[in-house]
Amino acid sequence: PTPTWVFNEAGKIDAPILLYHRVENDVSMSRYQVSIPDFRAQMAALQDMGFTVITISHFLEALLDGSDLPEKPIVITFDDGHESVYQNAFPIMKDFGYPGVFYIVANRINDVQDFVNIAELKEMVAAGWEIGSHSYSHPDLTKDHNIAAKEIGQSKSDLEAALSTPILTFAYPFGTIDRFTANKVS
């Protein structure tokens, strides 16, 4: 059945955000890797539980300005730009009709082994995925504020130039954030 969408007032959203790094192999072996069978089972479970996958842009629009949302929205994100996301997660999510959000380390997009390339990212964008920045080279930005402007700005500009799409969101490397870094990203 088609989910019922209702207007969500700005300020609060009840929506989980799932974060993945690698989707590969037949057995899950670490917190940063989920097996292909487990990932497919998780996507099926989301469908069975009535979740509707939305993009991070839609999530932010609803949070900041108010927007129509499905009854049970959820966002699915991936960090770092690992090739396994394109090879394994992307087709599974296509099977379910789910968009994803892929946070890319910009210095890895030009044919770096084990990471997605520009053509693959463009294919994902064409299929409804959003691409966000995960910095230029993946340092902990809270440990050296002197590199923040380059890491944040260069990543955004390189990704936008390569993909011809706006880069509107940022995932902090290692999940670390402080006031200075947040202000630079803003």
Tab-separated table of C-alpha atoms in Angstrom, residues 13-146:
chain	number	residue	atom	x	y	z
A	13	ILE	CA	10.921	14.616	13.387
A	14	ASP	CA	10.719	11.075	14.621
A	15	ALA	CA	12.890	9.407	11.989
A	16	PRO	CA	15.798	7.047	12.504
A	17	ILE	CA	18.953	7.656	10.493
A	18	LEU	CA	20.883	4.488	9.723
A	19	LEU	CA	24.624	4.687	9.043
A	20	TYR	CA	26.605	2.098	7.121
A	21	HIS	CA	30.184	1.993	5.837
A	22	ARG	CA	30.772	-1.235	3.892
A	23	VAL	CA	28.321	-3.821	2.568
A	24	GLU	CA	30.280	-6.915	1.563
A	25	ASN	CA	30.944	-10.616	2.101
A	26	ASP	CA	28.615	-13.327	3.366
A	27	VAL	CA	29.231	-12.738	7.089
A	28	SER	CA	29.206	-9.488	9.075
A	29	MET	CA	32.596	-9.128	10.693
A	30	SER	CA	32.888	-5.648	12.248
A	31	ARG	CA	30.861	-2.606	13.223
A	32	TYR	CA	31.929	-0.943	9.963
A	33	GLN	CA	30.915	-3.813	7.684
A	34	VAL	CA	27.608	-5.588	7.198
A	35	SER	CA	27.252	-8.718	5.101
A	36	ILE	CA	25.260	-8.671	1.884
A	37	PRO	CA	22.651	-11.159	3.226
A	38	ASP	CA	22.288	-9.197	6.482
A	39	PHE	CA	21.915	-5.915	4.597
A	40	ARG	CA	19.221	-7.359	2.322
A	41	ALA	CA	17.416	-8.745	5.389
A	42	GLN	CA	17.613	-5.345	7.096
A	43	MET	CA	16.141	-3.586	4.038
A	44	ALA	CA	13.331	-6.168	3.910
A	45	ALA	CA	12.693	-5.695	7.624
A	46	LEU	CA	12.337	-1.933	7.125
A	47	GLN	CA	9.774	-2.597	4.418
A	48	ASP	CA	7.931	-5.143	6.582
A	49	MET	CA	7.809	-2.661	9.475
A	50	GLY	CA	6.245	-0.016	7.224
A	51	PHE	CA	9.160	2.424	6.977
A	52	THR	CA	9.458	4.748	3.994
A	53	VAL	CA	12.999	5.761	3.088
A	54	ILE	CA	13.517	9.481	2.505
A	55	THR	CA	16.597	11.496	1.597
A	56	ILE	CA	18.491	13.656	4.045
A	57	SER	CA	17.365	16.760	2.120
A	58	HIS	CA	13.745	15.807	2.655
A	59	PHE	CA	14.463	15.127	6.317
A	60	LEU	CA	16.099	18.548	6.733
A	61	GLU	CA	13.318	20.341	4.865
A	62	ALA	CA	10.759	18.811	7.216
A	63	LEU	CA	12.881	19.557	10.294
A	64	LEU	CA	13.665	23.170	9.401
A	65	ASP	CA	10.635	24.332	7.410
A	66	GLY	CA	7.952	21.694	7.809
A	67	SER	CA	7.021	19.284	5.017
A	68	ASP	CA	4.858	16.326	4.164
A	69	LEU	CA	6.333	13.103	5.529
A	70	PRO	CA	5.295	9.463	5.476
A	71	GLU	CA	4.009	7.963	8.709
A	72	LYS	CA	7.311	6.151	9.386
A	73	PRO	CA	10.196	7.954	7.656
A	74	ILE	CA	13.775	6.692	7.796
A	75	VAL	CA	17.066	7.886	6.256
A	76	ILE	CA	19.787	5.471	5.117
A	77	THR	CA	23.327	6.836	4.880
A	78	PHE	CA	26.751	5.494	3.966
A	79	ASP	CA	30.114	7.022	4.895
A	80	ASP	CA	33.523	7.038	3.216
A	81	GLY	CA	32.732	6.078	-0.401
A	82	HIS	CA	33.576	2.392	-0.355
A	83	GLU	CA	33.063	0.551	-3.657
A	84	SER	CA	31.048	-2.126	-1.849
A	85	VAL	CA	28.210	0.358	-1.389
A	86	TYR	CA	27.917	0.829	-5.142
A	87	GLN	CA	28.396	-2.861	-5.919
A	88	ASN	CA	26.191	-4.352	-3.201
A	89	ALA	CA	24.016	-1.873	-1.278
A	90	PHE	CA	22.975	0.217	-4.288
A	91	PRO	CA	21.391	-2.692	-6.241
A	92	ILE	CA	19.654	-4.029	-3.140
A	93	MET	CA	18.221	-0.622	-2.350
A	94	LYS	CA	17.146	-0.224	-5.989
A	95	ASP	CA	15.233	-3.508	-5.629
A	96	PHE	CA	13.309	-1.957	-2.722
A	97	GLY	CA	12.962	1.477	-4.351
A	98	TYR	CA	15.018	3.108	-1.581
A	99	PRO	CA	17.152	6.217	-2.071
A	100	GLY	CA	20.339	6.532	-0.081
A	101	VAL	CA	22.715	9.248	1.013
A	102	PHE	CA	26.385	8.639	0.270
A	103	TYR	CA	28.967	10.733	2.140
A	104	ILE	CA	32.115	10.845	0.041
A	105	VAL	CA	35.742	11.600	0.896
A	106	ALA	CA	36.587	13.780	-2.097
A	107	ASN	CA	40.212	12.796	-2.638
A	108	ARG	CA	39.089	9.205	-3.276
A	109	ILE	CA	36.802	9.719	-6.292
A	110	ASN	CA	39.382	9.573	-9.075
A	111	ASP	CA	39.844	5.828	-9.501
A	112	VAL	CA	41.238	5.039	-6.042
A	113	GLN	CA	41.149	1.290	-5.433
A	114	ASP	CA	38.172	0.086	-3.329
A	115	PHE	CA	36.344	3.431	-3.622
A	116	VAL	CA	33.596	4.643	-5.946
A	117	ASN	CA	34.447	6.744	-8.956
A	118	ILE	CA	32.710	9.672	-10.597
A	119	ALA	CA	30.768	7.589	-13.145
A	120	GLU	CA	29.388	5.335	-10.390
A	121	LEU	CA	28.404	8.322	-8.269
A	122	LYS	CA	26.638	9.931	-11.240
A	123	GLU	CA	24.684	6.709	-11.768
A	124	MET	CA	23.620	6.749	-8.130
A	125	VAL	CA	22.569	10.419	-8.330
A	126	ALA	CA	20.518	9.644	-11.451
A	127	ALA	CA	18.765	6.896	-9.455
A	128	GLY	CA	17.718	9.358	-6.726
A	129	TRP	CA	20.614	9.085	-4.292
A	130	GLU	CA	22.073	12.155	-2.641
A	131	ILE	CA	25.781	12.759	-2.318
A	132	GLY	CA	27.204	14.630	0.639
A	133	SER	CA	30.677	15.617	1.710
A	134	HIS	CA	32.695	13.616	4.227
A	135	SER	CA	35.694	15.999	3.975
A	136	TYR	CA	38.561	16.065	1.506
A	137	SER	CA	40.875	13.497	3.119
A	138	HIS	CA	39.010	12.238	6.228
A	139	PRO	CA	40.932	13.792	9.148
A	140	ASP	CA	39.470	14.477	12.578
A	141	LEU	CA	38.690	18.161	12.064
A	142	THR	CA	38.420	18.823	15.797
A	143	LYS	CA	42.125	18.032	16.248
A	144	ASP	CA	43.447	20.626	13.779
A	145	HIS	CA	41.264	23.648	13.058
A	146	ASN	CA	43.863	24.961	10.597
